[in-house]
Tab-separated table of C-alpha atoms in Angstrom:
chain	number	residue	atom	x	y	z
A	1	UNK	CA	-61.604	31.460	-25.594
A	2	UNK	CA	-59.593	29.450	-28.382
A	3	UNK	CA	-57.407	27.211	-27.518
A	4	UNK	CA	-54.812	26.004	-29.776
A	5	UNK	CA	-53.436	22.293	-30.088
A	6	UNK	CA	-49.773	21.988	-30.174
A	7	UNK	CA	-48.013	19.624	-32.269
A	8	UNK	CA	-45.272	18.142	-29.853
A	9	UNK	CA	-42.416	15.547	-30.263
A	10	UNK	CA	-40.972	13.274	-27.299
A	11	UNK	CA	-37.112	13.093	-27.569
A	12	UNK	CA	-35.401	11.114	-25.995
A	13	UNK	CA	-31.864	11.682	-24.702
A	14	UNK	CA	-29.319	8.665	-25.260
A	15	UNK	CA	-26.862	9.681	-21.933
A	16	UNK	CA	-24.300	7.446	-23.498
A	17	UNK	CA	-24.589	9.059	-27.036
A	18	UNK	CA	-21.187	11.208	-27.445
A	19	UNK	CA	-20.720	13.986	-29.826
A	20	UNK	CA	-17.996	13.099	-33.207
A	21	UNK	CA	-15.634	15.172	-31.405
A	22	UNK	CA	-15.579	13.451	-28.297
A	23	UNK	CA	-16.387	9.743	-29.921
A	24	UNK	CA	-13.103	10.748	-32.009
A	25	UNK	CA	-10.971	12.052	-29.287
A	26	UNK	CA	-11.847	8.869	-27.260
A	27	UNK	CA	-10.921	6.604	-30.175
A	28	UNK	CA	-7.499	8.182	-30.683
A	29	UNK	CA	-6.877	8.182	-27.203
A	30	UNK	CA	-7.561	4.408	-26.626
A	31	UNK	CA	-5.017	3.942	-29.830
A	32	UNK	CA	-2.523	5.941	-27.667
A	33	UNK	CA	-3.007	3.633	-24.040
A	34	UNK	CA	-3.155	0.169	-23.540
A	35	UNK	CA	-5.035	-1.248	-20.252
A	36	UNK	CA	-5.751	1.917	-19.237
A	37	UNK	CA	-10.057	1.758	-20.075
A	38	UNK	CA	-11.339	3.566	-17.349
A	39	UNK	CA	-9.073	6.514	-16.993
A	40	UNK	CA	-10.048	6.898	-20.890
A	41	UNK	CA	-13.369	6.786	-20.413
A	42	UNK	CA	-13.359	9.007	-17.795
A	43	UNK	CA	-11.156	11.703	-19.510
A	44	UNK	CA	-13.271	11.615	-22.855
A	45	UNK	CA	-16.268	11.952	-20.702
A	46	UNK	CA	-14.988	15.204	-19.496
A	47	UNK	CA	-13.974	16.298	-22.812
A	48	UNK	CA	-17.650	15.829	-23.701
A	49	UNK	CA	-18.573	17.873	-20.676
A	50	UNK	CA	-16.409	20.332	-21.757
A	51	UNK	CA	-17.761	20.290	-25.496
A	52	UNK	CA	-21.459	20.670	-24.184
A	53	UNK	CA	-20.410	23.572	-22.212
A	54	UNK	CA	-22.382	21.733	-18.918
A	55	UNK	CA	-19.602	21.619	-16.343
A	56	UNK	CA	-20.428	22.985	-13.365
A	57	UNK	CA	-19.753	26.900	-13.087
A	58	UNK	CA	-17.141	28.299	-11.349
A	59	UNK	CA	-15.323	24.706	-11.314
A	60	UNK	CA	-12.891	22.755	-13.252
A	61	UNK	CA	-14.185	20.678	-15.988
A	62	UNK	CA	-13.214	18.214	-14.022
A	63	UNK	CA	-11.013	16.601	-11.761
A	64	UNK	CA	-9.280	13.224	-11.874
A	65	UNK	CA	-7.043	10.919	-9.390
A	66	UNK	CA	-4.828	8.668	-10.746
A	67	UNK	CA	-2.905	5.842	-8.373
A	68	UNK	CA	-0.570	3.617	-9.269
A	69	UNK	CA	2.720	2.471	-8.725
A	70	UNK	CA	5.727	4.207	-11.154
A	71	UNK	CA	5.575	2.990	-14.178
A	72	UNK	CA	1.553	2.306	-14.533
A	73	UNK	CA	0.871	4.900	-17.304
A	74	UNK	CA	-0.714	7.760	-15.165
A	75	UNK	CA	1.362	10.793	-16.365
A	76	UNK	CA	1.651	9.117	-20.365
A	77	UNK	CA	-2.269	9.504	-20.155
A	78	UNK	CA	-2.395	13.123	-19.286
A	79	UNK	CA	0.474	13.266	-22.381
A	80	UNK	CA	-1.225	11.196	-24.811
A	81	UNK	CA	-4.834	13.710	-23.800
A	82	UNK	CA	-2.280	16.387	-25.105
A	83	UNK	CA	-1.129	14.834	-28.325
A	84	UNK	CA	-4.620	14.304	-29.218
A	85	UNK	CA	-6.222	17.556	-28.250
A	86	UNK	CA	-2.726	19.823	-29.122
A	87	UNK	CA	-0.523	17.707	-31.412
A	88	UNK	CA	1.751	18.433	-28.645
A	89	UNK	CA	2.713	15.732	-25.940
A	90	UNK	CA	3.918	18.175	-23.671
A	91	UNK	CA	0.795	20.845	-24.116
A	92	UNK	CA	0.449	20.107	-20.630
A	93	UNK	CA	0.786	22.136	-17.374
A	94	UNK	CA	2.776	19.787	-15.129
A	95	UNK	CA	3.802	20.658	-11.498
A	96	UNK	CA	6.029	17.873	-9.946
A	97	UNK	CA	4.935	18.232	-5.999
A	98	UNK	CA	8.508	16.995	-5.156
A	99	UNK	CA	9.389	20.105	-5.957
A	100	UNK	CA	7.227	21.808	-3.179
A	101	UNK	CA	7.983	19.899	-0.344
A	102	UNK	CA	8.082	23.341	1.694
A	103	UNK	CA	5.649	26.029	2.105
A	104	UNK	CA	8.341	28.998	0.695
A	105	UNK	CA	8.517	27.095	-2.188
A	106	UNK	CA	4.662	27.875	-3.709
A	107	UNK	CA	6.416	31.682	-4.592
A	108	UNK	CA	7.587	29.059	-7.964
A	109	UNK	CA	3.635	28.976	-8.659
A	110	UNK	CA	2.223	32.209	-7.933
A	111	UNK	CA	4.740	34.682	-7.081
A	112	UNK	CA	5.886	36.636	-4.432
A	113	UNK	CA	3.742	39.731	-3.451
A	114	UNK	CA	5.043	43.023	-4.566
A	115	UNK	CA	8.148	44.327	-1.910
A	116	UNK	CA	9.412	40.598	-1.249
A	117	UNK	CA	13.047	40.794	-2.141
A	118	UNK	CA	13.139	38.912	-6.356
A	119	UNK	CA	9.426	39.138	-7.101
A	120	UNK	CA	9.918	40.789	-10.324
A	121	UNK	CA	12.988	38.240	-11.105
A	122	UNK	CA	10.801	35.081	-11.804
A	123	UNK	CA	7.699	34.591	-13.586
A	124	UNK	CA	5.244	32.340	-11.505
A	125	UNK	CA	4.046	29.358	-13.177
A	126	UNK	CA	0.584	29.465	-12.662
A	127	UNK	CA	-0.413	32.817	-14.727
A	128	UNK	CA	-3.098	32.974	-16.994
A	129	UNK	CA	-1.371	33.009	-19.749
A	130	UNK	CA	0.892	29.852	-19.078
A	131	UNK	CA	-2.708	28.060	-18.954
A	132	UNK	CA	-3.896	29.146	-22.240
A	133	UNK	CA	-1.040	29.582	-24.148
A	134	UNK	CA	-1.973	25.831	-25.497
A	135	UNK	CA	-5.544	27.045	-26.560
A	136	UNK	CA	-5.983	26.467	-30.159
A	137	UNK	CA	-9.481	28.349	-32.016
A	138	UNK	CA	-11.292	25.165	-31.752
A	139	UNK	CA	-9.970	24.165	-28.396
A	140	UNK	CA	-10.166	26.457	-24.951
A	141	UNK	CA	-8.838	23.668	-22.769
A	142	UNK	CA	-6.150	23.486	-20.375
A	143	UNK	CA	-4.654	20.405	-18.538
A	144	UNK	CA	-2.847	20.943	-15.192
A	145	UNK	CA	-1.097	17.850	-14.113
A	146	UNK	CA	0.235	17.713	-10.174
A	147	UNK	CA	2.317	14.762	-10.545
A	148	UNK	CA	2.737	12.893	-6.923
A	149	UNK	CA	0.910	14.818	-5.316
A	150	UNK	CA	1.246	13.061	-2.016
A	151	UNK	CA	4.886	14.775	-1.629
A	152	UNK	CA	3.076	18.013	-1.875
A	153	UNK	CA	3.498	21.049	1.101
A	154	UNK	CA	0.568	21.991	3.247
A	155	UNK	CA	0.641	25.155	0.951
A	156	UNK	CA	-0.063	23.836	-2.036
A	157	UNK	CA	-2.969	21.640	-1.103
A	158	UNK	CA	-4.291	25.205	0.121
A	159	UNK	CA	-3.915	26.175	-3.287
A	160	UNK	CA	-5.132	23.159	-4.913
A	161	UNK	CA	-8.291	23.071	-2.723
A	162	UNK	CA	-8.882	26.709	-4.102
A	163	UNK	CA	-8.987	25.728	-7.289
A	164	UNK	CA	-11.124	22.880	-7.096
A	165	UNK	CA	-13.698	25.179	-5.008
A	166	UNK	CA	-14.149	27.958	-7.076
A	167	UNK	CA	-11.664	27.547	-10.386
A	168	UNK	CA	-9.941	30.654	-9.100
A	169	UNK	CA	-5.940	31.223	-7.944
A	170	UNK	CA	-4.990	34.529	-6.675
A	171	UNK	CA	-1.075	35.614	-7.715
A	172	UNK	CA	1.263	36.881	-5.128
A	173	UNK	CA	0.702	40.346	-7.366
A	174	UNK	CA	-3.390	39.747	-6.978
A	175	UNK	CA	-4.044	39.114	-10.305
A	176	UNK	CA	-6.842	36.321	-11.215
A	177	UNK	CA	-6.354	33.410	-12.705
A	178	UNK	CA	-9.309	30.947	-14.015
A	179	UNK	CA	-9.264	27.256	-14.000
A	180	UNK	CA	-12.873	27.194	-15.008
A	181	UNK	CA	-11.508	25.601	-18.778
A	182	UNK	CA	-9.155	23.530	-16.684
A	183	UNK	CA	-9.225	19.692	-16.535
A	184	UNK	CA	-7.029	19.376	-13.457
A	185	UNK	CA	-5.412	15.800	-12.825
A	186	UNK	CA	-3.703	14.347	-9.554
A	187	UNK	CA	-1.199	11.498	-9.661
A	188	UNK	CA	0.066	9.577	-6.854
A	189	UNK	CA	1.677	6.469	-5.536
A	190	UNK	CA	-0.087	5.904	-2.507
A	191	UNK	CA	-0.790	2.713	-1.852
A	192	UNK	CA	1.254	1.227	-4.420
A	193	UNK	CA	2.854	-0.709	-2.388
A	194	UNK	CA	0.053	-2.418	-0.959
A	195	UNK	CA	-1.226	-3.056	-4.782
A	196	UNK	CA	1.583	-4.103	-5.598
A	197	UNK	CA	1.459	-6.736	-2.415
A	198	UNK	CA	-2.046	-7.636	-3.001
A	199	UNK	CA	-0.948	-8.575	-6.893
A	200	UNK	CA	1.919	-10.846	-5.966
A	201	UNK	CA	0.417	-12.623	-3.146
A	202	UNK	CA	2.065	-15.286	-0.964
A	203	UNK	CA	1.801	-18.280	0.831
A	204	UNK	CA	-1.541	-19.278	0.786
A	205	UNK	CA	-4.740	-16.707	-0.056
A	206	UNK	CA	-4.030	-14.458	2.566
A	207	UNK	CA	-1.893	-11.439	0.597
A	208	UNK	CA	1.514	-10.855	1.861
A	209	UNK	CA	1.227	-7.645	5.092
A	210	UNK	CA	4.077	-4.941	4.280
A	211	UNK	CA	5.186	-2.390	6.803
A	212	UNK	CA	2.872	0.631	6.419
A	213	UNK	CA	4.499	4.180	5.802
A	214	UNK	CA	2.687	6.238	8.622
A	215	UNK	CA	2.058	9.436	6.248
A	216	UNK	CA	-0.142	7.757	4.082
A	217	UNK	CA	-3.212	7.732	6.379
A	218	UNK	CA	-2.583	11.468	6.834
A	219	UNK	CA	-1.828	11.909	3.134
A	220	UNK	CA	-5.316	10.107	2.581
A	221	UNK	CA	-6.873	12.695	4.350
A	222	UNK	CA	-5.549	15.354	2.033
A	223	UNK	CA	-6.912	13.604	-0.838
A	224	UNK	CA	-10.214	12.810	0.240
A	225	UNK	CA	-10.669	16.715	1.268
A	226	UNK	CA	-10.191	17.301	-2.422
């Protein structure tokens, strides 16, 4: 029996090593936010995800939580992602949770099912094409922002925990829609207050104690099931 010698080269993969696309979307994305290092690291790492085409199936390309108190830069990063990726700061999805603070109110996102009185009146939000109608050749990305997304209904943390699962919403009419070319970002101000408390200090080291607001600890809860 002959056996054959292989020629074979080691490579070596450099995990930090990012592709010119990504390497330039993270440079003009620093240029855009100031202070803000680790939520554009984090974003451009997706993006790289994204470019490989190794995020994990049926999921997002990723998810992201930004806290901060009002003010901080957490939405102008999602904006700034846009203007690089789109030309377009407002190539962005954005659902302001204040805005469902009650459970009738998700019809805005999806719909209401066929034979609810006005379900033909108002397009839902959430379709597919609203989440590619930013796609460029080059680009099949969507971002989905849920700004303060502590103020969000029962219902739509249903919803979002859908989409984080399996990248999949169901319309009130039972159509599909696919997140799995979705970067989906949370903002909220929980626990801004206590940042803020723990940055200006007081009397001696111990940081100043504010009263607590008792839905945090249950809006913590919310998050972490994310």
């Amino acid at each position: 029996m002959e056996i054959q010698k292989l020629n074979t080269n080691t490579v070596f993969l450099d995990p930090d090593q990012k592709s010119a696309r990504a390497e330039e979307f993270e440079d003009k994305l620093s240029s855009r936010i100031i202070g803000q290092e680790r939520a554009v690291r984090r974003m451009s790492g997706l993006y790289q995800i994204f470019l490989a085409g190794m995020n994990p199936p049926n999921r997002p390309v990723g998810t992201m939580l930004f806290l901060g108190p009002t003010g901080s830069g957490k939405t102008r990063v999602v904006e700034a992602a846009a203007e690089v990726l789109f030309g377009d700061a407002n190539a962005v999805i954005k659902i302001d949770c204040a805005e469902f603070q009650h459970s009738h109110e998700i019809a805005k996102l999806i719909g209401s099912p066929p034979g609810y009185l006005g379900h033909r009146e108002t397009s839902p939000m959430l379709t597919q094409e609203n989440l590619d109608r930013f796609h460029t050749e080059d680009t099949k990305l969507s971002l989905v922002l849920f700004d303060e997304i502590e103020k969000a209904s029962d219902s739509l943390w249903q919803l979002l925990l859908g989409i984080l699962d399996k990248a999949t919403l169901t319309l009130g009419d039972n159509r599909r829609v696919d997140f799995s070319h979705t970067m989906v970002i949370l903002t909220s101000n929980l626990g801004a207050r206590e940042m803020s408390e723990l940055i200006s200090g007081g009397i001696g080291f111990a940081p100043a104690k504010g009263a607590k607001n008792p839905n945090d600890s249950e809006v913590d809860q919310k998050i972490y099931r994310t």
